[in-house]
Amino acid sequence: MVNQGGTAGVRATALGQHLIADFYGASQLFDGGPAAAMLHKAAEAAGATVLDLNLHDFGDRYGFTGVALLAESHISVHTWPENDYVAIDIFMCGDAKPELSLEVLRSYFTPSREHVQNLKRGVVAAAVDFA
């Protein structure tokens, strides 16, 4: 934005970044146990702090769901082994870098195809000093 005659301006900034990923042809979809360490690693890679972690294994090879509650927001995964598919949701604010979490998840699930959406959340005006 160009400031016309003053020392302060306004620019838009996002409070958080939200990555939504669909992984197709994925692996590691049955057992939630090893996924706990992976979720911790994904949070740490982004510079985020894990507050709590909850995993639920649906048993009998039906997949699992997991959520890492972060000081910066959350990472969640939900698997459908029968479709070789995992749904991923990563929302972070502050200085955290959710794209680095996505890299860890990609390495763990090894999808053959993916679709990723990157949403800016909480777009607000921020004062800018042009002095």
PDB file of C-alpha atoms in Angstrom:
ATOM      1  CA  MET A   1       0.000   0.000   0.000  1.00  0.00           C
ATOM      2  CA  VAL A   2       1.250   3.466  -0.814  1.00  0.00           C
ATOM      3  CA  ASN A   3       0.831   5.996   1.949  1.00  0.00           C
ATOM      4  CA  GLN A   4      -0.479   9.332   0.709  1.00  0.00           C
ATOM      5  CA  GLY A   5       0.915  12.058   2.967  1.00  0.00           C
ATOM      6  CA  GLY A   6       1.065  10.500   6.451  1.00  0.00           C
ATOM      7  CA  THR A   7       3.461   8.378   8.467  1.00  0.00           C
ATOM      8  CA  ALA A   8       1.097   5.517   9.222  1.00  0.00           C
ATOM      9  CA  GLY A   9      -0.746   3.188   6.863  1.00  0.00           C
ATOM     10  CA  VAL A  10      -2.727   0.017   6.987  1.00  0.00           C
ATOM     11  CA  ARG A  11      -1.987  -3.396   5.505  1.00  0.00           C
ATOM     12  CA  ALA A  12      -3.781  -6.712   5.809  1.00  0.00           C
ATOM     13  CA  THR A  13      -2.188  -9.489   7.810  1.00  0.00           C
ATOM     14  CA  ALA A  14      -3.397 -12.999   8.677  1.00  0.00           C
ATOM     15  CA  LEU A  15      -3.541 -14.211  12.263  1.00  0.00           C
ATOM     16  CA  GLY A  16      -3.071 -17.814  11.185  1.00  0.00           C
ATOM     17  CA  GLN A  17      -2.372 -20.176   8.331  1.00  0.00           C
ATOM     18  CA  HIS A  18      -4.607 -23.194   7.717  1.00  0.00           C
ATOM     19  CA  LEU A  19      -3.419 -26.067   5.526  1.00  0.00           C
ATOM     20  CA  ILE A  20      -5.988 -28.635   4.454  1.00  0.00           C
ATOM     21  CA  ALA A  21      -4.485 -31.659   2.726  1.00  0.00           C
ATOM     22  CA  ASP A  22      -5.947 -34.729   1.075  1.00  0.00           C
ATOM     23  CA  PHE A  23      -3.433 -37.565   0.659  1.00  0.00           C
ATOM     24  CA  TYR A  24      -4.358 -40.327  -1.802  1.00  0.00           C
ATOM     25  CA  GLY A  25      -2.523 -43.609  -2.276  1.00  0.00           C
ATOM     26  CA  ALA A  26      -1.213 -43.184   1.263  1.00  0.00           C
ATOM     27  CA  SER A  27       0.313 -45.755   3.616  1.00  0.00           C
ATOM     28  CA  GLN A  28       0.552 -46.130   7.436  1.00  0.00           C
ATOM     29  CA  LEU A  29      -3.232 -45.783   7.744  1.00  0.00           C
ATOM     30  CA  PHE A  30      -4.110 -48.666  10.107  1.00  0.00           C
ATOM     31  CA  ASP A  31      -2.284 -48.189  13.396  1.00  0.00           C
ATOM     32  CA  GLY A  32      -2.551 -44.944  15.321  1.00  0.00           C
ATOM     33  CA  GLY A  33       0.107 -45.927  17.861  1.00  0.00           C
ATOM     34  CA  PRO A  34       3.167 -44.932  15.775  1.00  0.00           C
ATOM     35  CA  ALA A  35       1.312 -41.836  14.556  1.00  0.00           C
ATOM     36  CA  ALA A  36       1.623 -40.235  18.010  1.00  0.00           C
ATOM     37  CA  ALA A  37       5.381 -39.793  17.610  1.00  0.00           C
ATOM     38  CA  MET A  38       4.853 -38.527  14.063  1.00  0.00           C
ATOM     39  CA  LEU A  39       2.373 -35.848  15.241  1.00  0.00           C
ATOM     40  CA  HIS A  40       4.879 -34.691  17.875  1.00  0.00           C
ATOM     41  CA  LYS A  41       7.594 -34.565  15.226  1.00  0.00           C
ATOM     42  CA  ALA A  42       5.309 -32.621  12.845  1.00  0.00           C
ATOM     43  CA  ALA A  43       4.561 -30.028  15.530  1.00  0.00           C
ATOM     44  CA  GLU A  44       8.225 -29.664  16.488  1.00  0.00           C
ATOM     45  CA  ALA A  45       9.261 -29.262  12.828  1.00  0.00           C
ATOM     46  CA  ALA A  46       6.930 -26.251  12.576  1.00  0.00           C
ATOM     47  CA  GLY A  47       8.212 -24.702  15.795  1.00  0.00           C
ATOM     48  CA  ALA A  48       4.914 -25.420  17.552  1.00  0.00           C
ATOM     49  CA  THR A  49       4.300 -26.574  21.132  1.00  0.00           C
ATOM     50  CA  VAL A  50       2.244 -29.728  21.812  1.00  0.00           C
ATOM     51  CA  LEU A  51      -0.158 -29.237  24.725  1.00  0.00           C
ATOM     52  CA  ASP A  52      -1.980 -32.548  24.388  1.00  0.00           C
ATOM     53  CA  LEU A  53      -2.296 -35.456  21.989  1.00  0.00           C
ATOM     54  CA  ASN A  54      -5.275 -37.724  21.496  1.00  0.00           C
ATOM     55  CA  LEU A  55      -5.467 -40.719  19.164  1.00  0.00           C
ATOM     56  CA  HIS A  56      -8.306 -43.115  18.606  1.00  0.00           C
ATOM     57  CA  ASP A  57      -7.762 -46.395  16.777  1.00  0.00           C
ATOM     58  CA  PHE A  58     -10.997 -47.699  15.264  1.00  0.00           C
ATOM     59  CA  GLY A  59      -9.647 -51.254  15.537  1.00  0.00           C
ATOM     60  CA  ASP A  60      -9.846 -54.212  13.192  1.00  0.00           C
ATOM     61  CA  ARG A  61      -7.856 -52.272  10.573  1.00  0.00           C
ATOM     62  CA  TYR A  62     -10.486 -49.516  10.235  1.00  0.00           C
ATOM     63  CA  GLY A  63      -8.013 -46.679  10.634  1.00  0.00           C
ATOM     64  CA  PHE A  64      -7.500 -44.004  13.232  1.00  0.00           C
ATOM     65  CA  THR A  65      -8.016 -40.362  13.992  1.00  0.00           C
ATOM     66  CA  GLY A  66      -5.556 -38.165  15.848  1.00  0.00           C
ATOM     67  CA  VAL A  67      -5.367 -34.612  17.089  1.00  0.00           C
ATOM     68  CA  ALA A  68      -2.390 -32.697  18.422  1.00  0.00           C
ATOM     69  CA  LEU A  69      -3.600 -29.722  20.447  1.00  0.00           C
ATOM     70  CA  LEU A  70      -0.976 -27.008  20.072  1.00  0.00           C
ATOM     71  CA  ALA A  71      -0.326 -23.721  21.803  1.00  0.00           C
ATOM     72  CA  GLU A  72      -0.457 -22.399  18.225  1.00  0.00           C
ATOM     73  CA  SER A  73      -3.723 -24.315  17.395  1.00  0.00           C
ATOM     74  CA  HIS A  74      -3.850 -27.917  16.080  1.00  0.00           C
ATOM     75  CA  ILE A  75      -2.877 -30.715  13.705  1.00  0.00           C
ATOM     76  CA  SER A  76      -5.437 -33.427  12.945  1.00  0.00           C
ATOM     77  CA  VAL A  77      -5.391 -36.553  10.806  1.00  0.00           C
ATOM     78  CA  HIS A  78      -8.163 -38.977   9.921  1.00  0.00           C
ATOM     79  CA  THR A  79      -7.489 -42.132   7.906  1.00  0.00           C
ATOM     80  CA  TRP A  80      -9.599 -44.282   5.604  1.00  0.00           C
ATOM     81  CA  PRO A  81      -7.447 -47.384   4.956  1.00  0.00           C
ATOM     82  CA  GLU A  82     -10.087 -48.904   2.683  1.00  0.00           C
ATOM     83  CA  ASN A  83      -9.553 -45.940   0.347  1.00  0.00           C
ATOM     84  CA  ASP A  84      -5.799 -45.416   0.924  1.00  0.00           C
ATOM     85  CA  TYR A  85      -6.744 -41.878   2.002  1.00  0.00           C
ATOM     86  CA  VAL A  86      -5.897 -39.537   4.864  1.00  0.00           C
ATOM     87  CA  ALA A  87      -7.467 -36.132   5.598  1.00  0.00           C
ATOM     88  CA  ILE A  88      -5.105 -33.634   7.243  1.00  0.00           C
ATOM     89  CA  ASP A  89      -5.857 -30.331   8.902  1.00  0.00           C
ATOM     90  CA  ILE A  90      -3.049 -28.059  10.149  1.00  0.00           C
ATOM     91  CA  PHE A  91      -3.872 -24.661  11.647  1.00  0.00           C
ATOM     92  CA  MET A  92      -1.177 -22.544  13.242  1.00  0.00           C
ATOM     93  CA  CYS A  93      -0.660 -18.957  14.272  1.00  0.00           C
ATOM     94  CA  GLY A  94       2.302 -16.876  15.354  1.00  0.00           C
ATOM     95  CA  ASP A  95       5.743 -17.765  14.035  1.00  0.00           C
ATOM     96  CA  ALA A  96       4.924 -21.465  13.495  1.00  0.00           C
ATOM     97  CA  LYS A  97       5.476 -22.815   9.993  1.00  0.00           C
ATOM     98  CA  PRO A  98       2.680 -25.316   9.181  1.00  0.00           C
ATOM     99  CA  GLU A  99       4.220 -26.198   5.810  1.00  0.00           C
ATOM    100  CA  LEU A 100       7.073 -27.870   7.731  1.00  0.00           C
ATOM    101  CA  SER A 101       4.516 -30.019   9.571  1.00  0.00           C
ATOM    102  CA  LEU A 102       3.064 -30.988   6.222  1.00  0.00           C
ATOM    103  CA  GLU A 103       6.494 -32.207   5.093  1.00  0.00           C
ATOM    104  CA  VAL A 104       6.702 -34.542   8.097  1.00  0.00           C
ATOM    105  CA  LEU A 105       3.189 -35.859   7.433  1.00  0.00           C
ATOM    106  CA  ARG A 106       4.011 -36.351   3.753  1.00  0.00           C
ATOM    107  CA  SER A 107       7.115 -38.377   4.670  1.00  0.00           C
ATOM    108  CA  TYR A 108       5.104 -40.527   7.086  1.00  0.00           C
ATOM    109  CA  PHE A 109       2.071 -41.260   4.882  1.00  0.00           C
ATOM    110  CA  THR A 110       3.961 -41.302   1.509  1.00  0.00           C
ATOM    111  CA  PRO A 111       0.983 -40.373  -0.689  1.00  0.00           C
ATOM    112  CA  SER A 112       1.114 -40.996  -4.430  1.00  0.00           C
ATOM    113  CA  ARG A 113      -1.118 -37.964  -4.993  1.00  0.00           C
ATOM    114  CA  GLU A 114      -2.197 -35.003  -2.886  1.00  0.00           C
ATOM    115  CA  HIS A 115      -4.341 -31.904  -2.899  1.00  0.00           C
ATOM    116  CA  VAL A 116      -3.357 -29.075  -0.524  1.00  0.00           C
ATOM    117  CA  GLN A 117      -5.251 -25.868   0.206  1.00  0.00           C
ATOM    118  CA  ASN A 118      -3.597 -22.966   2.023  1.00  0.00           C
ATOM    119  CA  LEU A 119      -5.999 -20.575   3.721  1.00  0.00           C
ATOM    120  CA  LYS A 120      -5.139 -17.332   5.469  1.00  0.00           C
ATOM    121  CA  ARG A 121      -7.307 -17.097   8.586  1.00  0.00           C
ATOM    122  CA  GLY A 122      -8.240 -14.018  10.566  1.00  0.00           C
ATOM    123  CA  VAL A 123      -7.192 -11.441   7.993  1.00  0.00           C
ATOM    124  CA  VAL A 124      -7.107  -8.150   9.885  1.00  0.00           C
ATOM    125  CA  ALA A 125      -5.750  -4.677   9.316  1.00  0.00           C
ATOM    126  CA  ALA A 126      -2.391  -3.890  10.884  1.00  0.00           C
ATOM    127  CA  ALA A 127      -0.870  -0.442  11.270  1.00  0.00           C
ATOM    128  CA  VAL A 128       2.290   0.170   9.297  1.00  0.00           C
ATOM    129  CA  ASP A 129       4.766   2.906  10.163  1.00  0.00           C
ATOM    130  CA  PHE A 130       6.280   4.380   7.007  1.00  0.00           C
ATOM    131  CA  ALA A 131       8.733   6.626   8.873  1.00  0.00           C
TER     132      ALA A 131
END
